[in-house]
CSV table of C-alpha atoms in Angstrom, one decimal:
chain,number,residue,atom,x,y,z
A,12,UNK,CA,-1.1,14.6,24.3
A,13,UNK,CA,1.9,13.4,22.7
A,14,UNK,CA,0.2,9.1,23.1
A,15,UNK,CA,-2.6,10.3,22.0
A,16,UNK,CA,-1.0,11.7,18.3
A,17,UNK,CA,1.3,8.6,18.4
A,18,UNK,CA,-1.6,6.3,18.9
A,19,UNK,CA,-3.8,8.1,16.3
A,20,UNK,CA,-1.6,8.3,13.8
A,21,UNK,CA,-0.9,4.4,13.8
A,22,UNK,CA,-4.6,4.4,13.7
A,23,UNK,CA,-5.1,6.5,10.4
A,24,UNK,CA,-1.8,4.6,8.6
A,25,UNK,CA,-2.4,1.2,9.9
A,26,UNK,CA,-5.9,1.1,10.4
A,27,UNK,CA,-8.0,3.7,8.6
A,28,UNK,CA,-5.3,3.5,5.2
A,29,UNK,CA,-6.5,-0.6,5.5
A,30,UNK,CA,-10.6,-0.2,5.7
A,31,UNK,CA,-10.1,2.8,2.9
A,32,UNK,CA,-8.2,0.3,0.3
A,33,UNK,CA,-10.4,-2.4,1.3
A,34,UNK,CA,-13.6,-0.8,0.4
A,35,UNK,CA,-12.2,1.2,-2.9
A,36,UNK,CA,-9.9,0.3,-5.5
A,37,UNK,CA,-7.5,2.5,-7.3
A,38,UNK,CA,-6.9,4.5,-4.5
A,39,UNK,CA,-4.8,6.2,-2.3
A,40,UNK,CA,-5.1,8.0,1.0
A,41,UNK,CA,-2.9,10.6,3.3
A,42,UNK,CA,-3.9,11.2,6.4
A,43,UNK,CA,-1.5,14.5,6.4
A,44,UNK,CA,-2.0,15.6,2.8
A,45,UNK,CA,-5.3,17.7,1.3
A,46,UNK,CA,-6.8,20.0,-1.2
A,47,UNK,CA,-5.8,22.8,-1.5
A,48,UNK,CA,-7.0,26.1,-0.5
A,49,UNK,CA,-6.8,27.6,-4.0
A,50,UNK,CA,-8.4,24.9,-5.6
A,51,UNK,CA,-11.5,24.7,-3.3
A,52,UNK,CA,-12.2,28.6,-3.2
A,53,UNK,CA,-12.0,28.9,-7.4
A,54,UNK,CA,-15.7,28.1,-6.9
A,55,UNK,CA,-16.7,31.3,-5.9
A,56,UNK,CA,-19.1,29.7,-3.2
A,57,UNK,CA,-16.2,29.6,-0.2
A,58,UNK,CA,-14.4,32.6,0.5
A,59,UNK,CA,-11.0,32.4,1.6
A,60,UNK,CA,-9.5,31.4,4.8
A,61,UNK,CA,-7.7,33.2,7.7
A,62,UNK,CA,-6.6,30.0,9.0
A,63,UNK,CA,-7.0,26.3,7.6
A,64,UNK,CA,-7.0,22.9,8.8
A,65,UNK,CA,-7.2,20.1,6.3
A,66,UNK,CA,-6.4,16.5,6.7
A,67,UNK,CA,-7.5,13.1,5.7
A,68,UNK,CA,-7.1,13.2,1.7
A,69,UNK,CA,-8.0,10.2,-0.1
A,70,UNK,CA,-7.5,10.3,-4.4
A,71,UNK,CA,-9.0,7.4,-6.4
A,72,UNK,CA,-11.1,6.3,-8.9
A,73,UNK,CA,-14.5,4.8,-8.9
A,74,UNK,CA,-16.8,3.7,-12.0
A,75,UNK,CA,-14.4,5.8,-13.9
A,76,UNK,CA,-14.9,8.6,-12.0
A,77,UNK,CA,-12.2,10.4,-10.6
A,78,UNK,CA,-12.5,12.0,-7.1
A,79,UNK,CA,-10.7,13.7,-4.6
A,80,UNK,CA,-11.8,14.1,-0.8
A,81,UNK,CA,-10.4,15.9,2.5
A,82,UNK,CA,-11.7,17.4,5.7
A,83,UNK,CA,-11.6,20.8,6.0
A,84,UNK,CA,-11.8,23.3,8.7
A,85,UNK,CA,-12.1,27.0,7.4
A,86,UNK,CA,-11.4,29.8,9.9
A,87,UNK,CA,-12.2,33.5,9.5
A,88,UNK,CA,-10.1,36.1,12.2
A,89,UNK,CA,-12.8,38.0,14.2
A,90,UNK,CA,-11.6,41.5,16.0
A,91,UNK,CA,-13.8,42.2,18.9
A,92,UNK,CA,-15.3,46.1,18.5
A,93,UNK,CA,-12.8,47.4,20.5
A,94,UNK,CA,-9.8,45.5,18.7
A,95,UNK,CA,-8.7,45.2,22.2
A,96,UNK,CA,-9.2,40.8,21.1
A,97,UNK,CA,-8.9,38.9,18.2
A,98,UNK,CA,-9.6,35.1,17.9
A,99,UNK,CA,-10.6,32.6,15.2
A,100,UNK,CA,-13.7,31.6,14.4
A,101,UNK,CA,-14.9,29.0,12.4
A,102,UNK,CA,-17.1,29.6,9.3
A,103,UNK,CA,-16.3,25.5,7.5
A,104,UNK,CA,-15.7,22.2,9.0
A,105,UNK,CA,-16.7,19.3,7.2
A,106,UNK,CA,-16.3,17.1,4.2
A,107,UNK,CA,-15.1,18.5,0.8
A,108,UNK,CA,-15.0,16.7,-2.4
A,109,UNK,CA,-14.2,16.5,-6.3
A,110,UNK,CA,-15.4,14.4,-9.1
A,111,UNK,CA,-13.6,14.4,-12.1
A,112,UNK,CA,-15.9,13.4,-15.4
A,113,UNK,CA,-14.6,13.3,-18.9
A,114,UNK,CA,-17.6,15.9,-20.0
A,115,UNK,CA,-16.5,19.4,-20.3
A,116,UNK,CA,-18.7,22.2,-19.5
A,117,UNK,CA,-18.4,25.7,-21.1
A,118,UNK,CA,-21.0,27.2,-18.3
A,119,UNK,CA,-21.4,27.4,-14.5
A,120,UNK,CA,-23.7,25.8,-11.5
A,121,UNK,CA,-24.2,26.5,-8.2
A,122,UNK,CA,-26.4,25.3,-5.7
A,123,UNK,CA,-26.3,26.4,-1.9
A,124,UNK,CA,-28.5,25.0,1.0
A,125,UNK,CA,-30.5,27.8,1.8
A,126,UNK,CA,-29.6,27.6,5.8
A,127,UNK,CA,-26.4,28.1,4.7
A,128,UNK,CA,-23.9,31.4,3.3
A,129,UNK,CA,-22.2,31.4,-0.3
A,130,UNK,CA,-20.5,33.6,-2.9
A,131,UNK,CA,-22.5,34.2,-5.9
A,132,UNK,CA,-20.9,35.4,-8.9
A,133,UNK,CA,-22.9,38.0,-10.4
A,134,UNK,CA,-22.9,37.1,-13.6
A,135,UNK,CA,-24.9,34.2,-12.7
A,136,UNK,CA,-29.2,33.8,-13.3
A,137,UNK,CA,-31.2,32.3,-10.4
A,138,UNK,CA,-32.9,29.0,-11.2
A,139,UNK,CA,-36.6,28.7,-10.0
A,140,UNK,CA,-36.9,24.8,-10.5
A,141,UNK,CA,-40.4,22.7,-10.8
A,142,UNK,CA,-39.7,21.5,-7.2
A,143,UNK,CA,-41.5,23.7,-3.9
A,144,UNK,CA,-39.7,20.9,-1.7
A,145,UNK,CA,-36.5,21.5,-3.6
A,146,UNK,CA,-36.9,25.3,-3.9
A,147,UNK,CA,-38.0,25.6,-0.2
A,148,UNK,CA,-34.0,23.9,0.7
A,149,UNK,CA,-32.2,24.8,-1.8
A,150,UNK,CA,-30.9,28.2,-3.7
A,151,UNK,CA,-29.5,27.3,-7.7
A,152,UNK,CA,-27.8,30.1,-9.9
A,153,UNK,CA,-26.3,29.0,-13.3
A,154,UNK,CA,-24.7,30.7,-16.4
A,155,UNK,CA,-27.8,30.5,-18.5
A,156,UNK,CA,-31.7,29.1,-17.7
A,157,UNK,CA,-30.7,26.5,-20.4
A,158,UNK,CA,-27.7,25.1,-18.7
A,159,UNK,CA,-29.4,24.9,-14.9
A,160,UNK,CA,-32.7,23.0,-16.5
A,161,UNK,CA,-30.1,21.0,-19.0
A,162,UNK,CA,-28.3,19.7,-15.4
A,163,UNK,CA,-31.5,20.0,-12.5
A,164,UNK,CA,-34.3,17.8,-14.4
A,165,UNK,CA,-37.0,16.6,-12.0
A,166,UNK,CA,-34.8,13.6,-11.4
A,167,UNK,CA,-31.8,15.1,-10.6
A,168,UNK,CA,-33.8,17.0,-8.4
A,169,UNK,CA,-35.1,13.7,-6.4
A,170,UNK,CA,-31.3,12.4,-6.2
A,171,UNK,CA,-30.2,15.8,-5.0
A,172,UNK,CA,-33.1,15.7,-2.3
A,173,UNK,CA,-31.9,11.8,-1.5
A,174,UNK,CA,-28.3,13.5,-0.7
A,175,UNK,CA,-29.5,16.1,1.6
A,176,UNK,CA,-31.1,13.3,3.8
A,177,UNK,CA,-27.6,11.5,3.8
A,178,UNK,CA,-26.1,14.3,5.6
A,179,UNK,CA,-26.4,16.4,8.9
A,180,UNK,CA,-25.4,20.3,8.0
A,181,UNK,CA,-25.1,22.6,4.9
A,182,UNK,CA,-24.7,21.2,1.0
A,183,UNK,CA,-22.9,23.6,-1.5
A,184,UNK,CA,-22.1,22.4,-4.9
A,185,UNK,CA,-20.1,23.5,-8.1
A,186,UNK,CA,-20.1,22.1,-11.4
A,187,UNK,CA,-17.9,23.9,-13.9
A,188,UNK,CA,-15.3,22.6,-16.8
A,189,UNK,CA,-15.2,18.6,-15.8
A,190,UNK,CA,-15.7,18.7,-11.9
A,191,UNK,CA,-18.3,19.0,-9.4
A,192,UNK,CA,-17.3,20.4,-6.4
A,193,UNK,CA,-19.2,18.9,-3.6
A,194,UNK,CA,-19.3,20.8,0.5
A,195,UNK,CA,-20.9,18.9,3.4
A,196,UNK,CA,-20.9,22.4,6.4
A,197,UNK,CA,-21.5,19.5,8.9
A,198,UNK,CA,-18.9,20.3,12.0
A,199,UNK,CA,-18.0,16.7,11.7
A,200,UNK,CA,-14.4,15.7,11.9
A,201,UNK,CA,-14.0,12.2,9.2
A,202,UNK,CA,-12.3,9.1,9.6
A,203,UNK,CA,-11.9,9.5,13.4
A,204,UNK,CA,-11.6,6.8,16.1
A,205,UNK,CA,-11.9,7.9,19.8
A,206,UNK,CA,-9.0,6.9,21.9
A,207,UNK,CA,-11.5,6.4,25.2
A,208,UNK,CA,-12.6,2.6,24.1
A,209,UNK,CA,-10.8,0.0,22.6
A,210,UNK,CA,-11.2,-0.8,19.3
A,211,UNK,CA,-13.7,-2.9,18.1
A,212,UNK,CA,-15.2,-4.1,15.1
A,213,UNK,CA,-18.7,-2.2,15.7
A,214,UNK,CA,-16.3,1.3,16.9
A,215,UNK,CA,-15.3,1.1,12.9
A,216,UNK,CA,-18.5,1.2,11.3
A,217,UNK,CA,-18.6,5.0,11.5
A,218,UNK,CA,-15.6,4.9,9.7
A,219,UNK,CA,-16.6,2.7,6.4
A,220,UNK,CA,-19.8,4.6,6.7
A,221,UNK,CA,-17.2,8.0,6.0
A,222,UNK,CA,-15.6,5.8,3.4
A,223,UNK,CA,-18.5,4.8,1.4
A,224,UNK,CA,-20.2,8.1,1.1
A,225,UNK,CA,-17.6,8.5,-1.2
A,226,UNK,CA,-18.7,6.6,-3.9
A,227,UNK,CA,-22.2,7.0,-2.8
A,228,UNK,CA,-22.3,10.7,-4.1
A,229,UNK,CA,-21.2,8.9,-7.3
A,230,UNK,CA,-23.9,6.4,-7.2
A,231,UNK,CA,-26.6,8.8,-6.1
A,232,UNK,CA,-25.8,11.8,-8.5
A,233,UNK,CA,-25.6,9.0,-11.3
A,234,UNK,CA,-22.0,11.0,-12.5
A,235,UNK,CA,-20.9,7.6,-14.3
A,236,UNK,CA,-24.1,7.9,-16.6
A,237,UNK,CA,-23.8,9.5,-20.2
A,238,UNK,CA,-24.9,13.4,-19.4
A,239,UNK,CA,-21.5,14.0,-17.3
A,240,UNK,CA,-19.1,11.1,-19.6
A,241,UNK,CA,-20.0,12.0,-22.8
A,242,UNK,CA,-17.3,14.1,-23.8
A,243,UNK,CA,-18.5,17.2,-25.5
């Protein structure tokens, strides 16, 4: 156990800290640091952890966009009926990640893959959008009608569909202020080489394919374009 951390830990500060500053610029990485807790369940969307297990944080900027990205691994206590047993359960293990815009918004999105849970604040209005595809995968709840048809237009709808085929598991997001708050439920553990086969050139394309989803939510969403820079 103890080679194994050694040996994976060279990996992430020799290796995985290389491939991430060779693919981004402006940017920095810690494979021990993260977001934290309090700043991920503000959203109202994720509730708040028993236990948590975060790793892999990587801060930079790309297209003027600010972001910030971690795995995560949320754990609720469960107490068996007879409270005779209790053992921790996981309820969120994947991706999470923040974009950082210049725009300020006064009001509130949410949208939640429909396979998945969330936390709705009441005070929010459902959004019924143009879309049956998008409707069919995807609940949205904002602040007023206005805002949610103001942010999901029919092409934001199409990039937001283009994301969900980019990943395996549950989407949540959260736009509020100047961020949007971005949850991939996947069960994937990031950035992750296995210690059973040497390394090898084709064993780290997983790994820039973690990397560049980064800027690909960027690139995707459109973020860098006028709706979201524009300050207010």
């Amino acid at each position: 156990f103890h080679i194994n951390k050694s040996f994976r830990d060279i990996v992430k500060k020799e290796i995985i800290s290389k491939l991430i500053k060779e693919h981004l610029e402006d940017v920095s990485y810690d494979a021990k640091a993260f977001i934290p807790v309090s700043k991920i369940i503000k959203t109202g969307i994720i509730k708040s952890p028993d236990k948590s297990i975060a790793e892999d944080y990587i801060k930079g900027i790309y297209k003027g966009i600010g972001f910030e990205v971690c795995d995560i691994d949320y754990q609720e206590l469960i107490t068996s009926p007879n409270e005779h047993h209790s053992s921790y359960e996981t309820y969120f293990k994947g991706r999470w990640y923040i974009y950082t815009f210049n725009r300020i918004f006064n009001d509130e999105l949410i949208i939640i893959e429909k396979n998945g849970f969330g936390h709705i604040k009441s005070n929010l209005e459902k959004i019924e959008t143009e879309s049956i595809e998008f409707n069919q995968k995807f609940s949205v709840y904002a602040t007023t009608q206005t805002f949610g048809f103001y942010i999901i237009t029919s092409t934001m709808i199409e990039r937001l569909l283009e994301v969900e085929k980019m990943h395996h598991g549950r989407i949540f997001y959260y736009l509020s202020k100047n961020e949007l708050h971005v949850g991939i439920d996947d069960r994937k553990d990031y950035l992750e080489i296995s210690l059973k086969k040497p390394l090898s050139q084709e064993r780290l394309s997983p790994i820039i394919s973690d990397i560049a989803l980064i800027p690909a939510m960027i690139d995707r969403l459109q973020l860098d374009q006028s709706k979201f820079v524009s300050a207010l």
